[in-house]
Coordinates of C-alpha atoms and ligand atoms in Angstrom, one line a residue:
Chain A
X817 CA 0.0 0.0 0.0
X818 CA 1.1 3.5 -0.9
X819 CA -0.2 7.0 -0.7
X820 CA 0.8 9.1 -3.8
X821 CA -0.1 11.9 -6.0
X822 CA -0.8 11.0 -9.6
X823 CA -1.9 12.4 -12.9
X824 CA -5.1 11.7 -14.9
X825 CA -4.4 10.1 -18.3
X826 CA -8.0 10.0 -19.4
X827 CA -11.5 10.1 -18.0
X828 CA -14.1 8.8 -20.3
X829 CA -17.9 8.7 -20.0
X830 CA -19.3 5.3 -21.0
X831 CA -23.0 5.7 -20.1
X832 CA -25.3 8.3 -18.6
X833 CA -23.6 7.9 -15.2
X834 CA -20.6 5.5 -15.6
X835 CA -17.1 6.8 -16.2
X836 CA -13.6 5.2 -16.4
X837 CA -10.6 7.2 -15.2
X838 CA -7.1 6.1 -16.0
X839 CA -4.1 7.4 -13.9
X840 CA -0.4 6.9 -13.7
X841 CA 0.4 3.9 -11.5
X842 CA 3.7 5.1 -9.9
X843 CA 4.6 1.5 -9.0
X844 CA 1.6 1.0 -6.6
X845 CA 1.1 -2.7 -5.8
X846 CA -2.2 -4.2 -7.0
X847 CA -3.9 -7.5 -6.9
X848 CA -7.3 -8.8 -8.2
X849 CA -10.2 -7.7 -6.0
X850 CA -8.3 -4.8 -4.4
X851 CA -9.4 -1.2 -4.3
X852 CA -7.9 2.3 -3.8
X853 CA -9.0 5.3 -1.9
X854 CA -9.2 8.3 -4.3
X855 CA -9.6 12.0 -4.0
X856 CA -9.3 14.9 -6.4
X857 CA -10.1 17.6 -3.8
X858 CA -8.2 19.2 -1.0
X859 CA -10.4 20.8 1.6
X860 CA -13.8 20.6 -0.1
X861 CA -14.6 17.0 1.0
X862 CA -13.3 15.2 4.1
X863 CA -13.1 11.6 3.1
X864 CA -11.4 9.8 0.2
X865 CA -13.7 7.4 -1.8
X866 CA -13.1 3.7 -2.2
X867 CA -13.1 2.5 -5.8
X868 CA -12.1 -1.0 -7.1
X869 CA -9.3 -1.5 -9.6
X870 CA -10.9 -2.1 -13.0
X871 CA -7.7 -2.7 -15.0
X872 CA -4.0 -2.3 -14.5
X873 CA -0.9 -2.2 -16.6
X874 CA 2.8 -1.7 -15.6
X875 CA 2.3 2.0 -15.9
X876 CA -1.4 2.7 -15.4
X877 CA -4.4 2.1 -13.2
X878 CA -8.0 2.3 -14.3
X879 CA -11.1 2.7 -12.2
X880 CA -14.7 2.5 -13.4
X881 CA -17.2 4.3 -11.3
X882 CA -20.9 5.4 -11.2
X883 CA -21.7 9.0 -10.3
X884 CA -24.0 8.7 -7.2
X885 CA -23.0 11.7 -5.2
X886 CA -20.7 14.6 -4.7
X887 CA -17.4 12.7 -4.6
X888 CA -18.0 10.7 -7.7
X889 CA -19.4 13.8 -9.4
X890 CA -16.1 15.5 -8.8
X891 CA -14.2 12.5 -10.1
X892 CA -16.3 12.7 -13.3
X893 CA -15.1 16.2 -13.9
X894 CA -11.4 15.2 -14.0
X895 CA -9.6 16.0 -17.2
X896 CA -6.4 14.7 -18.7
X897 CA -3.4 16.1 -16.8
X898 CA -5.3 16.9 -13.6
X899 CA -3.9 15.8 -10.2
X900 CA -5.5 13.0 -8.2
X901 CA -4.4 11.4 -4.9
X902 CA -4.5 7.6 -4.4
X903 CA -4.0 5.3 -1.5
X904 CA -3.7 1.6 -2.3
X905 CA -3.8 -1.2 -3.3
X906 CA -6.0 -1.9 -0.3
X907 CA -7.8 -4.9 1.0
X908 CA -7.1 -8.7 0.8
X909 CA -8.1 -9.3 -2.8
X910 CA -9.2 -12.7 -4.1
X911 CA -7.1 -15.7 -3.0
X912 CA -5.8 -16.5 -6.5
X913 CA -3.7 -19.4 -5.2
X914 CA -6.8 -21.2 -4.0
X915 CA -8.8 -20.7 -7.2
X916 CA -8.3 -23.5 -9.7
X917 CA -10.3 -25.0 -12.6
X918 CA -13.5 -23.6 -13.9
X919 CA -14.4 -20.3 -12.2
X920 CA -17.4 -18.1 -12.6
X921 CA -17.3 -14.3 -12.0
X922 CA -20.8 -12.9 -11.3
X923 CA -21.1 -9.1 -11.3
X924 CA -23.9 -6.6 -11.0
X925 CA -23.8 -2.9 -11.9
X926 CA -20.5 -1.2 -10.8
X927 CA -19.6 -4.6 -9.3
X928 CA -18.8 -5.7 -12.8
X929 CA -15.7 -3.7 -13.6
X930 CA -13.4 -5.1 -10.8
X931 CA -14.1 -8.6 -12.0
X932 CA -12.4 -7.8 -15.3
X933 CA -8.9 -7.6 -13.7
X934 CA -9.8 -10.8 -11.7
X935 CA -10.8 -12.7 -14.9
X936 CA -7.5 -11.6 -16.5
X937 CA -5.4 -12.8 -13.6
X938 CA -7.3 -16.1 -13.4
X939 CA -6.8 -16.7 -17.1
X940 CA -3.1 -15.8 -16.8
X941 CA -2.7 -18.6 -14.2
X942 CA -4.4 -21.1 -16.5
X943 CA -8.0 -21.2 -15.2
X944 CA -11.1 -21.2 -17.3
X945 CA -13.4 -18.3 -16.6
X946 CA -17.0 -17.6 -17.4
X947 CA -18.5 -14.2 -16.8
X948 CA -22.1 -13.4 -15.7
X949 CA -22.8 -9.7 -16.0
X950 CA -26.0 -8.2 -14.7
X951 CA -27.1 -4.7 -15.7
X952 CA -30.1 -2.5 -15.0
X953 CA -30.4 -0.9 -18.4
X954 CA -27.3 0.4 -20.2
X955 CA -24.5 -2.1 -20.8
X956 CA -20.7 -1.4 -20.2
X957 CA -17.4 -3.1 -19.8
X958 CA -18.4 -6.3 -21.6
X959 CA -15.5 -6.0 -24.0
X960 CA -13.2 -6.0 -20.9
X961 CA -14.1 -9.6 -20.3
X962 CA -13.9 -10.9 -23.9
X963 CA -10.2 -11.6 -23.9
X964 CA -10.2 -13.5 -20.7
X965 CA -13.4 -15.5 -20.6
X966 CA -14.7 -18.6 -22.3
X967 CA -18.4 -17.8 -22.1
X968 CA -20.0 -14.4 -21.2
X969 CA -23.7 -14.2 -20.1
X970 CA -25.4 -10.9 -20.0
X971 CA -28.7 -9.9 -18.5
X972 CA -30.5 -6.6 -18.0
X973 CA -33.7 -5.6 -16.3
X974 CA -34.6 -3.0 -19.0
X975 CA -31.7 -3.1 -21.4
X976 CA -31.5 -3.5 -25.2
X977 CA -30.1 -7.0 -25.6
X978 CA -29.4 -10.3 -23.8
X979 CA -31.5 -12.0 -21.3
X980 CA -34.3 -9.9 -19.6
X981 CA -34.2 -10.4 -15.8
X982 CA -31.6 -11.1 -13.1
X983 CA -28.2 -12.6 -13.8
X984 CA -28.7 -15.1 -11.0
X985 CA -31.4 -16.7 -13.2
X986 CA -28.7 -17.8 -15.6
X987 CA -26.1 -19.1 -13.1
X988 CA -25.6 -22.8 -12.9
X989 CA -23.3 -22.9 -9.9
X990 CA -22.7 -26.7 -10.1
X991 CA -20.6 -26.2 -13.2
X992 CA -17.9 -24.4 -11.3
X993 CA -15.1 -25.0 -8.9
X994 CA -15.6 -21.6 -7.4
X995 CA -17.8 -18.5 -7.9
X996 CA -16.6 -15.0 -7.3
X997 CA -19.2 -12.2 -7.0
X998 CA -19.3 -8.5 -6.7
X999 CA -22.3 -6.2 -6.8
X1000 CA -25.5 -5.3 -4.8
X1001 CA -25.8 -7.2 -1.6
X1002 CA -29.2 -8.8 -2.7
X1003 CA -27.5 -10.2 -5.7
X1004 CA -24.5 -11.5 -3.8
X1005 CA -26.9 -13.2 -1.3
X1006 CA -28.7 -14.9 -4.1
X1007 CA -25.4 -16.1 -5.7
X1008 CA -24.2 -17.3 -2.2
X1009 CA -27.4 -19.3 -1.8
X1010 CA -27.2 -20.9 -5.3
X1011 CA -23.6 -21.9 -4.5
X1012 CA -24.5 -23.2 -1.1
X1013 CA -27.2 -25.5 -2.6
X1014 CA -24.5 -27.0 -4.8
X1015 CA -21.7 -26.9 -2.3
X1016 CA -19.6 -24.6 -4.4
X1017 CA -17.2 -22.1 -2.8
X1018 CA -18.4 -18.6 -3.2
X1019 CA -16.3 -15.4 -2.6
X1020 CA -18.1 -12.1 -2.2
X1021 CA -16.7 -8.6 -2.5
X1022 CA -18.4 -6.4 0.2
X1023 CA -18.9 -2.7 0.2
X1024 CA -19.2 -0.4 3.2
X1025 CA -18.8 3.3 3.9
X1026 CA -15.1 3.9 4.8
X1027 CA -13.1 6.6 6.4
X1028 CA -9.4 5.5 6.6
X1029 CA -9.5 2.6 4.2
X1030 CA -6.5 1.0 5.9
X1031 CA -7.9 -0.7 9.0
X1032 CA -7.3 1.9 11.6
X1033 CA -10.7 3.6 12.3
X1034 CA -13.1 0.6 12.4
X1035 CA -15.5 2.6 10.4
X1036 CA -16.2 -0.3 8.1
X1037 CA -16.5 -3.2 10.5
X1038 CA -19.3 -5.7 9.8
X1039 CA -20.4 -8.8 11.7
X1040 CA -19.3 -12.1 10.3
X1041 CA -19.4 -15.7 11.6
X1042 CA -15.7 -15.1 12.5
X1043 CA -16.5 -12.0 14.5
X1044 CA -16.3 -8.3 13.5
X1045 CA -14.2 -7.8 10.4
X1046 CA -13.0 -4.6 8.7
X1047 CA -14.2 -4.6 5.1
X1048 CA -11.2 -2.4 4.1
X1049 CA -8.5 -4.6 5.6
X1050 CA -9.8 -8.1 6.4
X1051 CA -12.0 -7.8 3.2
X1052 CA -13.4 -6.7 0.9
X1053 CA -13.3 -10.3 -0.2
X1054 CA -15.1 -12.7 2.2
X1055 CA -16.3 -16.3 2.0
X1056 CA -20.1 -16.2 1.5
X1057 CA -20.5 -18.6 4.4
X1058 CA -18.8 -16.1 6.7
X1059 CA -21.1 -13.3 5.6
X1060 CA -24.6 -14.6 5.3
X1061 CA -26.1 -16.6 8.1
X1062 CA -28.7 -18.3 5.8
X1063 CA -26.2 -19.9 3.5
Chain B
X844 CA 14.9 24.7 13.2
X845 CA 12.3 25.9 15.7
X846 CA 12.1 24.1 19.0
X847 CA 8.8 22.3 18.8
X848 CA 9.2 20.5 22.1
X849 CA 6.4 20.8 24.6
X850 CA 5.7 19.4 28.1
X851 CA 2.5 18.2 29.6
X852 CA 2.5 16.9 33.2
X853 CA 6.2 16.4 33.2
X854 CA 6.0 14.3 30.0
X855 CA 8.1 15.7 27.1
X856 CA 6.7 15.6 23.6
X857 CA 9.2 16.1 20.8
X858 CA 6.5 18.2 19.1
X859 CA 2.9 19.1 20.0
X860 CA 1.2 16.8 17.5
X861 CA -0.6 13.8 18.9
X862 CA -2.7 11.4 16.9
X863 CA -6.3 11.4 18.3
X864 CA -7.9 8.4 19.8
X865 CA -10.1 6.3 17.5
X866 CA -8.7 7.8 14.3
X867 CA -5.2 6.1 14.3
X868 CA -5.9 2.6 15.7
X869 CA -2.7 1.6 17.6
X870 CA -0.5 3.2 14.9
X871 CA 0.4 0.1 13.0
X872 CA -1.5 0.8 9.8
X873 CA -0.3 4.4 9.6
X874 CA 3.3 3.4 10.3
X875 CA 3.1 1.6 6.9
X876 CA 2.5 5.0 5.3
X877 CA 4.9 7.1 7.2
X878 CA 7.3 6.8 10.1
X879 CA 5.1 7.5 13.2
X880 CA 8.2 8.3 15.2
X881 CA 7.8 11.8 13.8
X882 CA 4.7 12.3 16.0
X883 CA 4.8 13.9 19.5
X884 CA 2.4 11.2 20.7
X885 CA -0.3 8.7 19.9
X886 CA -3.5 8.2 21.8
X887 CA -4.7 4.6 21.4
X888 CA -8.1 3.5 20.2
X889 CA -10.6 4.0 23.0
X890 CA -10.3 0.9 25.3
X891 CA -12.8 -0.7 27.5
X892 CA -12.4 -3.4 30.2
X893 CA -14.0 -6.1 28.0
X894 CA -13.6 -6.4 24.3
X895 CA -16.4 -4.6 22.4
X896 CA -17.9 -5.3 18.9
X897 CA -19.2 -1.8 18.5
X898 CA -22.3 -0.7 16.5
X899 CA -24.0 -2.2 13.5
X900 CA -24.9 -0.4 10.3
X901 CA -23.3 2.7 8.9
X902 CA -20.5 3.9 11.1
X903 CA -18.9 6.8 9.2
X904 CA -20.7 9.4 7.1
X905 CA -19.4 12.5 5.3
X906 CA -21.0 15.8 6.3
X907 CA -20.1 19.4 5.1
X908 CA -16.5 20.0 6.1
X909 CA -16.5 17.0 8.4
X910 CA -17.9 13.6 9.2
X911 CA -20.0 11.8 11.7
X912 CA -19.1 8.5 13.4
X913 CA -20.8 5.9 15.4
X914 CA -18.2 3.2 15.8
X915 CA -19.4 2.4 19.3
X916 CA -16.0 1.8 20.8
X917 CA -15.1 -1.4 19.1
X918 CA -11.8 -2.5 20.7
X919 CA -10.0 -5.6 21.8
X920 CA -10.2 -4.8 25.5
X921 CA -7.6 -3.6 28.0
X922 CA -6.0 -7.0 28.5
X923 CA -5.4 -7.5 24.8
X924 CA -4.1 -4.0 24.5
X925 CA -1.6 -4.6 27.2
X926 CA -0.5 -7.9 25.9
X927 CA -0.4 -7.2 22.1
X928 CA -0.5 -3.5 21.3
X929 CA 1.7 -1.9 24.0
X930 CA 4.7 -3.8 22.8
X931 CA 4.0 -2.7 19.2
X932 CA 3.6 1.0 20.2
X933 CA 6.6 0.8 22.5
X934 CA 8.8 0.2 19.4
X935 CA 8.3 3.9 18.6
X936 CA 9.9 6.9 20.2
X937 CA 6.6 8.8 20.8
X938 CA 4.5 9.4 23.9
X939 CA 2.1 6.5 24.4
X940 CA -1.3 7.6 25.7
X941 CA -3.9 4.9 26.5
X942 CA -7.4 6.3 25.9
X943 CA -10.0 4.5 28.0
X944 CA -13.8 4.6 28.2
X945 CA -16.4 2.8 30.3
X946 CA -20.0 2.3 30.9
X947 CA -20.0 2.1 34.7
X948 CA -18.0 3.4 37.6
X949 CA -16.5 0.0 38.2
X950 CA -15.4 -0.3 34.5
X951 CA -13.5 2.9 34.8
X952 CA -11.8 2.1 38.1
X953 CA -10.8 -1.4 37.2
X954 CA -9.6 -0.4 33.8
X955 CA -7.6 2.5 35.2
X956 CA -6.0 0.2 37.8
X957 CA -4.9 -2.2 35.0
X958 CA -3.6 0.5 32.7
X959 CA -1.9 2.2 35.5
X960 CA 0.3 -0.9 36.1
X961 CA 1.1 -1.2 32.4
X962 CA 3.9 0.4 30.4
X963 CA 2.1 3.6 29.2
X964 CA 3.1 7.2 29.5
X965 CA -0.3 8.8 30.2
X966 CA -3.9 7.7 30.7
X967 CA -6.7 9.7 28.8
X968 CA -10.0 9.3 30.3
X969 CA -12.9 9.4 27.8
X970 CA -16.0 10.5 29.7
X971 CA -18.2 10.8 26.6
X972 CA -19.4 7.2 27.0
X973 CA -23.0 6.5 27.9
X974 CA -23.5 5.7 31.6
X975 CA -25.6 2.5 31.8
X976 CA -26.8 3.6 35.3
X977 CA -28.3 6.9 34.2
X978 CA -30.2 5.6 31.2
X979 CA -27.3 6.1 28.8
X980 CA -26.6 9.8 29.4
X981 CA -22.9 10.3 28.9
X982 CA -20.7 10.7 32.0
X983 CA -19.3 13.9 30.5
X984 CA -22.6 15.9 30.4
X985 CA -23.1 16.8 34.1
X986 CA -20.1 18.2 36.0
X987 CA -21.0 16.3 39.3
X988 CA -21.2 12.9 37.5
X989 CA -17.9 13.5 35.7
X990 CA -16.2 14.6 38.9
X991 CA -17.3 11.4 40.6
X992 CA -15.6 9.3 37.9
X993 CA -12.5 11.4 37.9
X994 CA -12.2 11.2 41.7
X995 CA -12.6 7.5 41.7
X996 CA -10.1 7.0 38.8
X997 CA -7.6 9.5 40.4
X998 CA -7.4 7.3 43.5
X999 CA -6.1 4.3 41.5
X1000 CA -4.3 6.0 38.7
X1001 CA -0.5 6.3 39.1
X1002 CA 0.0 7.8 35.6
X1003 CA -0.6 11.4 34.6
X1004 CA -4.3 11.6 34.1
X1005 CA -5.8 13.5 31.1
X1006 CA -9.5 13.9 31.2
X1007 CA -11.0 14.2 27.7
X1008 CA -14.0 16.5 27.8
X1009 CA -17.1 16.3 25.8
X1010 CA -18.3 19.4 24.0
X1011 CA -21.8 18.2 24.8
X1012 CA -21.2 19.1 28.5
X1013 CA -23.9 21.3 30.0
X1014 CA -21.3 24.0 30.7
X1015 CA -17.8 23.2 29.4
X1016 CA -16.0 25.6 31.8
X1017 CA -17.7 24.3 34.9
X1018 CA -17.0 20.8 33.7
X1019 CA -13.3 21.6 33.2
X1020 CA -13.1 23.1 36.7
X1021 CA -14.9 20.2 38.3
X1022 CA -12.5 17.7 36.6
X1023 CA -9.5 19.8 37.8
X1024 CA -10.8 19.8 41.4
X1025 CA -11.4 16.1 41.2
X1026 CA -7.7 15.5 40.4
X1027 CA -7.2 15.6 36.7
X1028 CA -3.6 16.4 35.7
X1029 CA -4.6 17.8 32.4
X1030 CA -7.6 18.1 30.1
X1031 CA -8.1 17.3 26.4
X1032 CA -10.9 18.8 24.4
X1033 CA -13.0 18.4 22.4
X1034 CA -14.5 15.0 21.7
X1035 CA -17.1 14.8 19.0
X1036 CA -20.3 16.9 19.0
X1037 CA -23.6 14.9 19.2
X1038 CA -25.2 15.3 15.8
X1039 CA -27.8 13.7 13.4
X1040 CA -28.3 12.8 9.8
X1041 CA -31.4 11.5 8.1
X1042 CA -31.9 9.4 4.9
X1043 CA -35.0 11.2 3.6
X1044 CA -35.7 8.5 1.0
X1045 CA -35.9 5.7 3.5
X1046 CA -37.3 8.1 6.1
X1047 CA -34.8 6.7 8.6
X1048 CA -31.8 8.0 10.5
X1049 CA -28.5 7.3 8.8
X1050 CA -27.2 5.7 12.0
X1051 CA -28.8 2.8 13.9
X1052 CA -28.1 4.8 17.1
X1053 CA -30.0 7.8 15.6
X1054 CA -27.3 10.3 16.9
X1055 CA -23.6 10.2 16.1
X1056 CA -20.5 12.2 16.8
X1057 CA -19.5 15.1 14.5
X1058 CA -15.8 15.9 13.9
X1059 CA -13.5 17.5 11.3
X1060 CA -13.0 21.1 10.1
X1061 CA -16.7 21.9 10.7
X1062 CA -16.2 21.9 14.4
X1063 CA -12.9 23.7 14.6
X1064 CA -14.1 27.3 15.4
X1065 CA -16.3 26.0 18.3
X1066 CA -13.6 23.7 19.5
X1067 CA -11.2 26.6 19.5
X1068 CA -13.6 28.8 21.5
X1069 CA -14.0 26.0 24.1
X1070 CA -10.2 25.4 24.4
X1071 CA -9.8 29.1 24.9
X1072 CA -12.4 29.5 27.6
X1073 CA -11.3 26.3 29.4
X1074 CA -7.6 27.2 29.3
X1075 CA -8.4 30.6 30.9
X1076 CA -10.4 28.9 33.7
X1077 CA -8.0 26.2 34.9
X1078 CA -4.4 25.9 36.1
X1079 CA -3.7 22.5 34.6
X1080 CA -2.4 22.0 31.0
X1081 CA -4.9 21.7 28.2
X1082 CA -4.6 19.6 25.0
X1083 CA -6.6 21.0 22.2
X1084 CA -8.4 19.3 19.3
X1085 CA -11.3 19.4 17.0
X1086 CA -11.0 19.9 13.2
X1087 CA -7.3 20.7 13.1
X1088 CA -6.1 20.2 9.5
X1089 CA -2.9 22.4 9.2
X1090 CA 0.1 23.8 11.0
X1091 CA -1.8 27.2 11.1
X1092 CA -4.6 25.5 13.0
X1093 CA -2.0 24.0 15.4
X1094 CA -0.7 27.5 16.3
X1095 CA -4.2 28.8 16.7
X1096 CA -5.1 26.2 19.3
X1097 CA -1.8 26.8 21.1
X1098 CA -2.3 30.5 21.1
X1099 CA -5.8 29.8 22.5
X1100 CA -4.1 28.0 25.4
X1101 CA -3.3 24.5 24.4
X1102 CA 0.1 23.0 25.4
X1103 CA -0.3 20.3 22.8
X1104 CA -2.9 19.3 20.1
X1105 CA -4.4 16.2 18.7
X1106 CA -5.3 15.4 15.1
X1107 CA -8.2 13.1 14.2
X1108 CA -10.3 13.3 11.1
X1109 CA -7.6 14.9 9.0
X1110 CA -5.8 11.5 9.1
X1111 CA -8.6 10.2 6.8
X1112 CA -8.5 13.2 4.4
X1113 CA -4.7 13.0 4.1
X1114 CA -3.2 9.7 5.3
X1115 CA 0.2 11.2 5.9
X1116 CA -1.2 14.3 7.6
X1117 CA 0.7 13.7 10.8
X1118 CA 4.0 13.9 9.0
X1119 CA 3.0 16.8 6.8
X1120 CA 1.7 18.9 9.7
X1121 CA 4.9 18.4 11.8
X1122 CA 7.0 19.4 8.8
X1123 CA 4.8 22.4 8.1
X1124 CA 4.8 23.4 11.7
X1125 CA 8.5 23.6 11.6
X1126 CA 8.5 25.8 8.6
X1127 CA 5.7 28.0 9.8
X1128 CA 7.4 28.6 13.2
X1129 CA 10.5 29.8 11.3
X1130 CA 8.5 32.1 9.1
X1131 CA 6.7 33.5 12.2
X1132 CA 10.0 33.8 14.1
X1133 CA 8.8 31.5 16.9
X1134 CA 12.0 29.9 18.4
X1135 CA 10.2 28.0 21.1
X1136 CA 6.7 26.8 20.4
X1137 CA 5.9 26.8 24.1
X1138 CA 6.2 30.6 24.0
X1139 CA 3.0 31.0 22.1
X1140 CA 0.8 28.9 24.4
X1141 CA -2.1 31.0 25.7
X1142 CA -0.9 34.3 24.4
X1143 CA -4.5 35.2 23.6
Ligands
LIG1335 C1 -14.3 -1.6 -1.5 C2 -15.2 -0.8 -2.3 C3 -15.1 -0.8 -3.7 C4 -15.9 0.0 -4.5 N1 -15.7 0.0 -5.8 C5 -16.4 0.8 -6.6 C6 -16.3 0.8 -8.0 O1 -15.4 0.1 -8.6 N2 -17.0 1.6 -8.8 C7 -18.0 2.4 -8.2 O2 -18.7 3.1 -8.9 N3 -18.2 2.4 -6.9 C8 -17.5 1.6 -6.1 N4 -17.7 1.7 -4.7 C9 -18.8 2.5 -4.1 C10 -18.2 3.9 -4.0 O3 -17.2 4.0 -3.1 C11 -19.3 4.9 -3.7 O4 -20.3 5.0 -4.7 C12 -18.8 6.4 -3.4 O5 -18.0 6.4 -2.3 C13 -19.9 7.4 -3.4 O6 -19.4 8.6 -3.1 P1 -20.1 10.0 -3.5 O7 -19.5 11.1 -2.8 O8 -20.3 10.1 -4.9 O9 -21.6 9.7 -2.9 P2 -22.2 10.1 -1.5 O10 -22.8 11.4 -1.7 O11 -21.1 9.9 -0.4 O12 -23.2 9.0 -1.4 C14 -24.2 8.7 -2.4 C15 -24.6 7.3 -2.4 O13 -23.5 6.4 -2.4 C16 -23.6 5.4 -1.4 N5 -22.2 5.3 -0.8 C17 -21.5 6.3 -0.4 N6 -20.3 5.9 0.1 C18 -20.3 4.5 -0.2 C19 -19.3 3.5 0.1 N7 -18.1 3.8 0.6 N8 -19.6 2.3 -0.3 C20 -20.8 2.0 -0.8 N9 -21.8 2.9 -1.0 C21 -21.5 4.2 -0.7 C22 -24.5 6.0 -0.4 O14 -25.2 4.9 0.3 C23 -25.4 6.9 -1.1 O15 -26.5 6.2 -1.6 C24 -16.9 0.8 -3.9 C25 -17.0 0.8 -2.5 C26 -16.2 0.0 -1.7 C27 -16.4 0.1 -0.2
LIG1336 C1 -13.9 7.4 13.6 C2 -13.6 8.0 14.9 C3 -13.4 7.3 16.1 C4 -13.2 7.9 17.3 N1 -13.0 7.1 18.5 C5 -12.7 7.7 19.6 C6 -12.4 7.0 20.8 O1 -12.4 5.7 20.8 N2 -12.2 7.6 22.0 C7 -12.1 9.0 22.1 O2 -11.8 9.6 23.1 N3 -12.4 9.7 20.9 C8 -12.7 9.1 19.8 N4 -12.9 9.9 18.6 C9 -12.9 11.4 18.8 C10 -11.5 12.0 18.3 O3 -10.5 11.5 19.1 C11 -11.6 13.5 18.4 O4 -11.8 13.9 19.7 C12 -12.6 14.1 17.5 O5 -12.8 13.4 16.3 C13 -12.3 15.6 17.2 O6 -11.1 15.8 16.5 P1 -11.0 15.9 14.9 O7 -12.0 16.9 14.4 O8 -9.6 16.3 14.7 O9 -11.3 14.5 14.4 C14 -13.2 9.3 17.4 C15 -13.4 10.1 16.3 C16 -13.6 9.5 15.0 C17 -13.7 10.3 13.8
LIG1337 S1 -12.3 2.3 6.8 FE1 -11.1 2.6 8.6 S2 -11.0 0.6 9.3 FE2 -11.9 0.3 7.4

């Protein structure tokens, strides 16, 4: 983990409210499922905002985000050459060394982008990856899965193409050695339940409001079957069986 | 180089910057970002006799120029602190302050006894905790209740005793004088202001506990006023905090009467704020021709 000032390389609008910002990496460490705390303000806002890593190269980091409030609105106004502060890579990330064979990544909304880096890393270590991507209406980031996945399933509630409904309707958990999921909690609970029925290991990427992002303030603690855990430090990746009592 | 050294209750701080309780853990995480040896001191996460899980639901929430928190004193308990965290914090050459809360008189006294025997430099008594006996009203609201706790803790405490005041006290000056009379060696103020936020779409409070503590730049002018009036009214040293974000703020609190300061929320805004503020304080003192920082304490 590292706190550093960086420069915006590009900030592109993909849909009405989804953007992808690319910044200079400055040697920051990153692994699949990790996130960074970001800020492009000095005194105007108090807290940095947690955003997952969408893609990374030797020289760059990309973050895909939805504009939902003041912090993400300010991010959306960034232009090439602007300054941005980053703290990361943060969190445990997916246990890549425990993931082997046929893996499904199941994403919903802005939970989709971080799974792209994960799919890439899984493919790089020789695993077979299928992607299940659930959208509300407008589609994005599908091309970021194409190079790394065998099959890609797409659903949307009101969108233009693909299956109409929830992505969990399409998931056949029994086909997989492990399922990784990131998205709204209702979706992850459903994924966890489908996996539990077929005794498939399921890893969930949790979200919680954060202040420090590094494990010091206990602002992001959640109850788990293993006691209170900090989403920012002990997570954000948790075994579904540790999170959801019913599975 | 200006002389930033300051003394509180015979304890020497290499500079007046102390990391505030609850915002810095036990220092380990921040030590990965900068060398925490540069700090004057660290006040530990608020400790209680028994380990605590803290509150459920949203615990931190951004507000205009600040934030609210409702962590609920999640901590590993005093025993675990003594066993695991004091050895970690003792690796550093910085003043080690144990911050302790409680929910009953017995909690405070037993906890203070244990910490008093441990290898800490100072004990900071957090009296903003809800008192189970009086229906959850914090110990730090009424001066007579606070004085009772301080008197009891004073009897068993063999370390310099800082009492951390709540800005929600009925009368902050009377509260300060009551704590002084009850045996406090020094006072730190302020803790967070009780505040509220509502999610209008869900028609529910943001926090499960309805109210939560406000901190950060938003509270700074009120905190400064309170530090000033308290410092004028007591003989014992005062440690000032509340929304400090810069070296300029540090000097303002010291001019208002603080012998040292604490920085809390700014650690979240700028993760290496501790280091930066110490560096900037050095430069600022040179620019302002302040040779000894202690010379400005209480000039206003
Ligand atoms: C580990 C982690 C990874 C994340 N990765 C991404 C990502 O890759 N892309 C993305 O678009 N978003 C991601 N988020 C969510 C993102 O952090 C929030 O949307 C953002 O902080 C909102 O800030 P704001 O100032 O725009 O909105 P605010 O005005 O602060 O809040 C507006 C809305 O956003 C929600 N919100 C605010 N803060 C958080 C938070 N920390 N976590 C969850 N919801 C929040 C609130 O409930 C509210 O409804 C992630 C969150 C976490 C914890
Ligand atoms: C997340 C968080 C947790 C805190 N926990 C404690 C605590 O355990 N004990 C305590 O005495 N004060 C606690 N505080 C209060 C701070 O130490 C400090 O008094 C307050 O935040 C005002 O200073 P600031 O504006 O610089 O943050 C906490 C504050 C925050 C933001
Ligand atoms: S955000 Fe501070 S501990 Fe997780």
